Amino acid sequence: MRIRHPVWGAGLAIALSAAVLGIVCLLLVRYGPLETTPWAYIGLALGGAGAVASLVHLMKHAHDVTEE
């Protein structure tokens, strides 16, 4: 019997969008009109948190799938 979690898609979308938003923020700081401080730190925090959340989210999903 397969465990179905409808929240997986929404959670992964939120985590990945945080990572993408952080990368976009860093690109805007580097090549766009944003000032370096504090936007670079905000971009680093968003990108890092989104990447870690995506990794943990996928690890938990893989663990649930292999537990079947």
mmCIF file of N, CA, C and O in Angstrom:
data_model
loop_
_atom_site.group_PDB
_atom_site.id
_atom_site.type_symbol
_atom_site.label_atom_id
_atom_site.label_comp_id
_atom_site.label_asym_id
_atom_site.label_seq_id
_atom_site.Cartn_x
_atom_site.Cartn_y
_atom_site.Cartn_z
ATOM 1 N N MET A 1 0.843 -1.176 0.000
ATOM 2 C CA MET A 1 0.000 0.000 0.000
ATOM 3 C C MET A 1 0.889 1.240 0.000
ATOM 4 O O MET A 1 1.792 1.358 0.806
ATOM 5 N N ARG A 2 0.607 2.132 -0.898
ATOM 6 C CA ARG A 2 1.431 3.336 -1.035
ATOM 7 C C ARG A 2 0.897 4.455 -0.149
ATOM 8 O O ARG A 2 -0.296 4.718 -0.110
ATOM 9 N N ILE A 3 1.815 5.113 0.552
ATOM 10 C CA ILE A 3 1.447 6.256 1.389
ATOM 11 C C ILE A 3 1.366 7.483 0.497
ATOM 12 O O ILE A 3 2.308 7.809 -0.214
ATOM 13 N N ARG A 4 0.255 8.168 0.538
ATOM 14 C CA ARG A 4 0.092 9.376 -0.279
ATOM 15 C C ARG A 4 -0.001 10.593 0.636
ATOM 16 O O ARG A 4 -0.799 10.620 1.556
ATOM 17 N N HIS A 5 0.829 11.545 0.349
ATOM 18 C CA HIS A 5 0.835 12.796 1.104
ATOM 19 C C HIS A 5 0.549 13.930 0.138
ATOM 20 O O HIS A 5 1.424 14.317 -0.635
ATOM 21 N N PRO A 6 -0.636 14.505 0.181
ATOM 22 C CA PRO A 6 -0.935 15.600 -0.747
ATOM 23 C C PRO A 6 -0.154 16.873 -0.441
ATOM 24 O O PRO A 6 -0.069 17.764 -1.263
ATOM 25 N N VAL A 7 0.452 16.944 0.713
ATOM 26 C CA VAL A 7 1.167 18.150 1.115
ATOM 27 C C VAL A 7 2.580 18.180 0.526
ATOM 28 O O VAL A 7 3.222 19.215 0.511
ATOM 29 N N TRP A 8 3.072 17.041 0.014
ATOM 30 C CA TRP A 8 4.436 16.992 -0.502
ATOM 31 C C TRP A 8 4.646 17.999 -1.622
ATOM 32 O O TRP A 8 5.657 18.695 -1.657
ATOM 33 N N GLY A 9 3.707 18.061 -2.548
ATOM 34 C CA GLY A 9 3.856 18.980 -3.677
ATOM 35 C C GLY A 9 3.887 20.431 -3.252
ATOM 36 O O GLY A 9 4.709 21.217 -3.719
ATOM 37 N N ALA A 10 3.015 20.795 -2.332
ATOM 38 C CA ALA A 10 2.959 22.183 -1.863
ATOM 39 C C ALA A 10 4.204 22.546 -1.071
ATOM 40 O O ALA A 10 4.782 23.626 -1.245
ATOM 41 N N GLY A 11 4.647 21.654 -0.206
ATOM 42 C CA GLY A 11 5.837 21.928 0.597
ATOM 43 C C GLY A 11 7.090 22.049 -0.235
ATOM 44 O O GLY A 11 7.924 22.923 -0.010
ATOM 45 N N LEU A 12 7.206 21.166 -1.220
ATOM 46 C CA LEU A 12 8.376 21.224 -2.091
ATOM 47 C C LEU A 12 8.352 22.479 -2.952
ATOM 48 O O LEU A 12 9.387 23.105 -3.175
ATOM 49 N N ALA A 13 7.173 22.866 -3.404
ATOM 50 C CA ALA A 13 7.057 24.087 -4.206
ATOM 51 C C ALA A 13 7.465 25.315 -3.391
ATOM 52 O O ALA A 13 8.153 26.208 -3.907
ATOM 53 N N ILE A 14 7.070 25.369 -2.143
ATOM 54 C CA ILE A 14 7.439 26.501 -1.286
ATOM 55 C C ILE A 14 8.948 26.522 -1.032
ATOM 56 O O ILE A 14 9.589 27.572 -1.105
ATOM 57 N N ALA A 15 9.526 25.363 -0.747
ATOM 58 C CA ALA A 15 10.965 25.294 -0.477
ATOM 59 C C ALA A 15 11.773 25.672 -1.718
ATOM 60 O O ALA A 15 12.743 26.439 -1.632
ATOM 61 N N LEU A 16 11.394 25.162 -2.876
ATOM 62 C CA LEU A 16 12.116 25.489 -4.098
ATOM 63 C C LEU A 16 11.933 26.945 -4.505
ATOM 64 O O LEU A 16 12.861 27.569 -5.015
ATOM 65 N N SER A 17 10.739 27.490 -4.268
ATOM 66 C CA SER A 17 10.535 28.897 -4.614
ATOM 67 C C SER A 17 11.357 29.809 -3.716
ATOM 68 O O SER A 17 11.820 30.867 -4.164
ATOM 69 N N ALA A 18 11.582 29.424 -2.458
ATOM 70 C CA ALA A 18 12.454 30.215 -1.584
ATOM 71 C C ALA A 18 13.888 30.187 -2.101
ATOM 72 O O ALA A 18 14.571 31.221 -2.111
ATOM 73 N N ALA A 19 14.339 29.021 -2.561
ATOM 74 C CA ALA A 19 15.694 28.928 -3.110
ATOM 75 C C ALA A 19 15.827 29.766 -4.382
ATOM 76 O O ALA A 19 16.810 30.484 -4.566
ATOM 77 N N VAL A 20 14.843 29.679 -5.253
ATOM 78 C CA VAL A 20 14.881 30.457 -6.503
ATOM 79 C C VAL A 20 14.805 31.950 -6.211
ATOM 80 O O VAL A 20 15.506 32.755 -6.836
ATOM 81 N N LEU A 21 13.969 32.345 -5.257
ATOM 82 C CA LEU A 21 13.871 33.757 -4.892
ATOM 83 C C LEU A 21 15.197 34.276 -4.350
ATOM 84 O O LEU A 21 15.605 35.400 -4.657
ATOM 85 N N GLY A 22 15.891 33.464 -3.571
ATOM 86 C CA GLY A 22 17.211 33.865 -3.078
ATOM 87 C C GLY A 22 18.217 34.028 -4.193
ATOM 88 O O GLY A 22 19.004 34.980 -4.203
ATOM 89 N N ILE A 23 18.188 33.120 -5.166
ATOM 90 C CA ILE A 23 19.105 33.225 -6.308
ATOM 91 C C ILE A 23 18.792 34.460 -7.140
ATOM 92 O O ILE A 23 19.703 35.183 -7.562
ATOM 93 N N VAL A 24 17.519 34.734 -7.367
ATOM 94 C CA VAL A 24 17.122 35.929 -8.121
ATOM 95 C C VAL A 24 17.546 37.191 -7.382
ATOM 96 O O VAL A 24 18.038 38.151 -7.993
ATOM 97 N N CYS A 25 17.397 37.189 -6.073
ATOM 98 C CA CYS A 25 17.813 38.347 -5.278
ATOM 99 C C CYS A 25 19.316 38.571 -5.400
ATOM 100 O O CYS A 25 19.772 39.705 -5.554
ATOM 101 N N LEU A 26 20.095 37.490 -5.350
ATOM 102 C CA LEU A 26 21.544 37.632 -5.503
ATOM 103 C C LEU A 26 21.921 38.120 -6.898
ATOM 104 O O LEU A 26 22.849 38.921 -7.062
ATOM 105 N N LEU A 27 21.208 37.650 -7.914
ATOM 106 C CA LEU A 27 21.478 38.128 -9.272
ATOM 107 C C LEU A 27 21.128 39.604 -9.430
ATOM 108 O O LEU A 27 21.836 40.346 -10.116
ATOM 109 N N LEU A 28 20.049 40.042 -8.788
ATOM 110 C CA LEU A 28 19.685 41.456 -8.846
ATOM 111 C C LEU A 28 20.691 42.332 -8.110
ATOM 112 O O LEU A 28 20.942 43.466 -8.506
ATOM 113 N N VAL A 29 21.262 41.802 -7.043
ATOM 114 C CA VAL A 29 22.299 42.556 -6.329
ATOM 115 C C VAL A 29 23.541 42.672 -7.209
ATOM 116 O O VAL A 29 24.151 43.734 -7.310
ATOM 117 N N ARG A 30 23.892 41.580 -7.884
ATOM 118 C CA ARG A 30 25.122 41.572 -8.682
ATOM 119 C C ARG A 30 24.981 42.386 -9.959
ATOM 120 O O ARG A 30 25.861 43.166 -10.296
ATOM 121 N N TYR A 31 23.866 42.193 -10.672
ATOM 122 C CA TYR A 31 23.743 42.806 -11.993
ATOM 123 C C TYR A 31 22.647 43.861 -12.086
ATOM 124 O O TYR A 31 22.513 44.502 -13.104
ATOM 125 N N GLY A 32 21.861 44.020 -11.048
ATOM 126 C CA GLY A 32 20.721 44.921 -11.130
ATOM 127 C C GLY A 32 20.863 46.156 -10.269
ATOM 128 O O GLY A 32 21.957 46.508 -9.804
ATOM 129 N N PRO A 33 19.740 46.797 -10.006
ATOM 130 C CA PRO A 33 19.756 48.074 -9.310
ATOM 131 C C PRO A 33 19.770 47.989 -7.782
ATOM 132 O O PRO A 33 19.787 49.021 -7.125
ATOM 133 N N LEU A 34 19.753 46.797 -7.209
ATOM 134 C CA LEU A 34 19.692 46.694 -5.747
ATOM 135 C C LEU A 34 21.042 47.006 -5.118
ATOM 136 O O LEU A 34 22.091 46.665 -5.654
ATOM 137 N N GLU A 35 20.983 47.640 -3.966
ATOM 138 C CA GLU A 35 22.202 47.912 -3.203
ATOM 139 C C GLU A 35 22.708 46.616 -2.574
ATOM 140 O O GLU A 35 21.949 45.688 -2.325
ATOM 141 N N THR A 36 23.993 46.566 -2.308
ATOM 142 C CA THR A 36 24.596 45.341 -1.774
ATOM 143 C C THR A 36 24.078 45.003 -0.385
ATOM 144 O O THR A 36 23.718 43.871 -0.101
ATOM 145 N N THR A 37 24.058 45.979 0.482
ATOM 146 C CA THR A 37 23.605 45.748 1.849
ATOM 147 C C THR A 37 22.192 46.250 1.993
ATOM 148 O O THR A 37 21.921 47.348 1.559
ATOM 149 N N PRO A 38 21.285 45.591 2.537
ATOM 150 C CA PRO A 38 21.220 44.264 3.148
ATOM 151 C C PRO A 38 20.724 43.183 2.196
ATOM 152 O O PRO A 38 20.540 42.046 2.601
ATOM 153 N N TRP A 39 20.497 43.527 0.918
ATOM 154 C CA TRP A 39 19.861 42.576 0.006
ATOM 155 C C TRP A 39 20.707 41.343 -0.256
ATOM 156 O O TRP A 39 20.171 40.255 -0.467
ATOM 157 N N ALA A 40 22.014 41.471 -0.269
ATOM 158 C CA ALA A 40 22.860 40.299 -0.499
ATOM 159 C C ALA A 40 22.712 39.296 0.639
ATOM 160 O O ALA A 40 22.625 38.084 0.418
ATOM 161 N N TYR A 41 22.628 39.786 1.867
ATOM 162 C CA TYR A 41 22.466 38.885 3.008
ATOM 163 C C TYR A 41 21.084 38.241 3.016
ATOM 164 O O TYR A 41 20.944 37.073 3.373
ATOM 165 N N ILE A 42 20.084 39.001 2.614
ATOM 166 C CA ILE A 42 18.736 38.436 2.522
ATOM 167 C C ILE A 42 18.695 37.358 1.440
ATOM 168 O O ILE A 42 18.109 36.289 1.633
ATOM 169 N N GLY A 43 19.332 37.618 0.301
ATOM 170 C CA GLY A 43 19.392 36.629 -0.771
ATOM 171 C C GLY A 43 20.135 35.373 -0.351
ATOM 172 O O GLY A 43 19.711 34.253 -0.667
ATOM 173 N N LEU A 44 21.246 35.535 0.362
ATOM 174 C CA LEU A 44 21.984 34.371 0.855
ATOM 175 C C LEU A 44 21.154 33.562 1.840
ATOM 176 O O LEU A 44 21.146 32.325 1.793
ATOM 177 N N ALA A 45 20.464 34.250 2.738
ATOM 178 C CA ALA A 45 19.640 33.546 3.720
ATOM 179 C C ALA A 45 18.489 32.801 3.040
ATOM 180 O O ALA A 45 18.217 31.638 3.361
ATOM 181 N N LEU A 46 17.809 33.462 2.105
ATOM 182 C CA LEU A 46 16.701 32.805 1.399
ATOM 183 C C LEU A 46 17.182 31.631 0.560
ATOM 184 O O LEU A 46 16.578 30.553 0.576
ATOM 185 N N GLY A 47 18.243 31.824 -0.173
ATOM 186 C CA GLY A 47 18.773 30.748 -1.011
ATOM 187 C C GLY A 47 19.253 29.559 -0.197
ATOM 188 O O GLY A 47 18.961 28.410 -0.523
ATOM 189 N N GLY A 48 19.969 29.834 0.864
ATOM 190 C CA GLY A 48 20.458 28.753 1.728
ATOM 191 C C GLY A 48 19.344 28.016 2.439
ATOM 192 O O GLY A 48 19.323 26.784 2.482
ATOM 193 N N ALA A 49 18.400 28.771 2.989
ATOM 194 C CA ALA A 49 17.280 28.139 3.690
ATOM 195 C C ALA A 49 16.415 27.331 2.724
ATOM 196 O O ALA A 49 15.965 26.231 3.056
ATOM 197 N N GLY A 50 16.194 27.860 1.537
ATOM 198 C CA GLY A 50 15.406 27.125 0.551
ATOM 199 C C GLY A 50 16.099 25.859 0.099
ATOM 200 O O GLY A 50 15.462 24.818 -0.089
ATOM 201 N N ALA A 51 17.419 25.919 -0.095
ATOM 202 C CA ALA A 51 18.166 24.734 -0.514
ATOM 203 C C ALA A 51 18.163 23.665 0.572
ATOM 204 O O ALA A 51 17.951 22.481 0.299
ATOM 205 N N VAL A 52 18.378 24.064 1.816
ATOM 206 C CA VAL A 52 18.372 23.104 2.923
ATOM 207 C C VAL A 52 16.974 22.529 3.120
ATOM 208 O O VAL A 52 16.803 21.314 3.320
ATOM 209 N N ALA A 53 15.958 23.370 3.035
ATOM 210 C CA ALA A 53 14.581 22.880 3.191
ATOM 211 C C ALA A 53 14.210 21.915 2.073
ATOM 212 O O ALA A 53 13.549 20.897 2.326
ATOM 213 N N SER A 54 14.645 22.188 0.859
ATOM 214 C CA SER A 54 14.370 21.277 -0.254
ATOM 215 C C SER A 54 15.058 19.936 -0.041
ATOM 216 O O SER A 54 14.467 18.885 -0.280
ATOM 217 N N LEU A 55 16.304 19.965 0.401
ATOM 218 C CA LEU A 55 17.042 18.737 0.636
ATOM 219 C C LEU A 55 16.394 17.903 1.740
ATOM 220 O O LEU A 55 16.190 16.695 1.581
ATOM 221 N N VAL A 56 16.054 18.529 2.853
ATOM 222 C CA VAL A 56 15.421 17.813 3.961
ATOM 223 C C VAL A 56 14.054 17.281 3.537
ATOM 224 O O VAL A 56 13.682 16.149 3.870
ATOM 225 N N HIS A 57 13.320 18.067 2.786
ATOM 226 C CA HIS A 57 12.003 17.667 2.308
ATOM 227 C C HIS A 57 12.099 16.432 1.410
ATOM 228 O O HIS A 57 11.328 15.478 1.568
ATOM 229 N N LEU A 58 13.038 16.434 0.477
ATOM 230 C CA LEU A 58 13.211 15.293 -0.412
ATOM 231 C C LEU A 58 13.731 14.062 0.327
ATOM 232 O O LEU A 58 13.348 12.938 0.011
ATOM 233 N N MET A 59 14.582 14.258 1.325
ATOM 234 C CA MET A 59 15.065 13.129 2.120
ATOM 235 C C MET A 59 13.928 12.490 2.903
ATOM 236 O O MET A 59 13.826 11.267 2.981
ATOM 237 N N LYS A 60 13.060 13.297 3.472
ATOM 238 C CA LYS A 60 11.910 12.770 4.222
ATOM 239 C C LYS A 60 10.963 12.026 3.289
ATOM 240 O O LYS A 60 10.444 10.959 3.625
ATOM 241 N N HIS A 61 10.746 12.583 2.094
ATOM 242 C CA HIS A 61 9.874 11.933 1.121
ATOM 243 C C HIS A 61 10.467 10.593 0.681
ATOM 244 O O HIS A 61 9.758 9.590 0.583
ATOM 245 N N ALA A 62 11.763 10.556 0.434
ATOM 246 C CA ALA A 62 12.414 9.314 0.037
ATOM 247 C C ALA A 62 12.349 8.289 1.163
ATOM 248 O O ALA A 62 12.151 7.087 0.921
ATOM 249 N N HIS A 63 12.494 8.722 2.399
ATOM 250 C CA HIS A 63 12.389 7.810 3.534
ATOM 251 C C HIS A 63 10.979 7.226 3.627
ATOM 252 O O HIS A 63 10.825 6.025 3.899
ATOM 253 N N ASP A 64 9.962 8.047 3.431
ATOM 254 C CA ASP A 64 8.590 7.551 3.473
ATOM 255 C C ASP A 64 8.303 6.562 2.353
ATOM 256 O O ASP A 64 7.580 5.589 2.549
ATOM 257 N N VAL A 65 8.860 6.807 1.187
ATOM 258 C CA VAL A 65 8.624 5.911 0.053
ATOM 259 C C VAL A 65 9.312 4.567 0.284
ATOM 260 O O VAL A 65 8.752 3.515 -0.017
ATOM 261 N N THR A 66 10.517 4.574 0.859
ATOM 262 C CA THR A 66 11.227 3.316 1.076
ATOM 263 C C THR A 66 10.702 2.539 2.263
ATOM 264 O O THR A 66 11.024 1.357 2.410
ATOM 265 N N GLU A 67 9.919 3.142 3.118
ATOM 266 C CA GLU A 67 9.353 2.454 4.276
ATOM 267 C C GLU A 67 8.187 1.552 3.917
ATOM 268 O O GLU A 67 7.725 0.794 4.746
ATOM 269 N N GLU A 68 7.706 1.626 2.697
ATOM 270 C CA GLU A 68 6.533 0.838 2.310
ATOM 271 C C GLU A 68 6.795 -0.616 2.322
ATOM 272 O O GLU A 68 7.586 -1.255 1.925
#
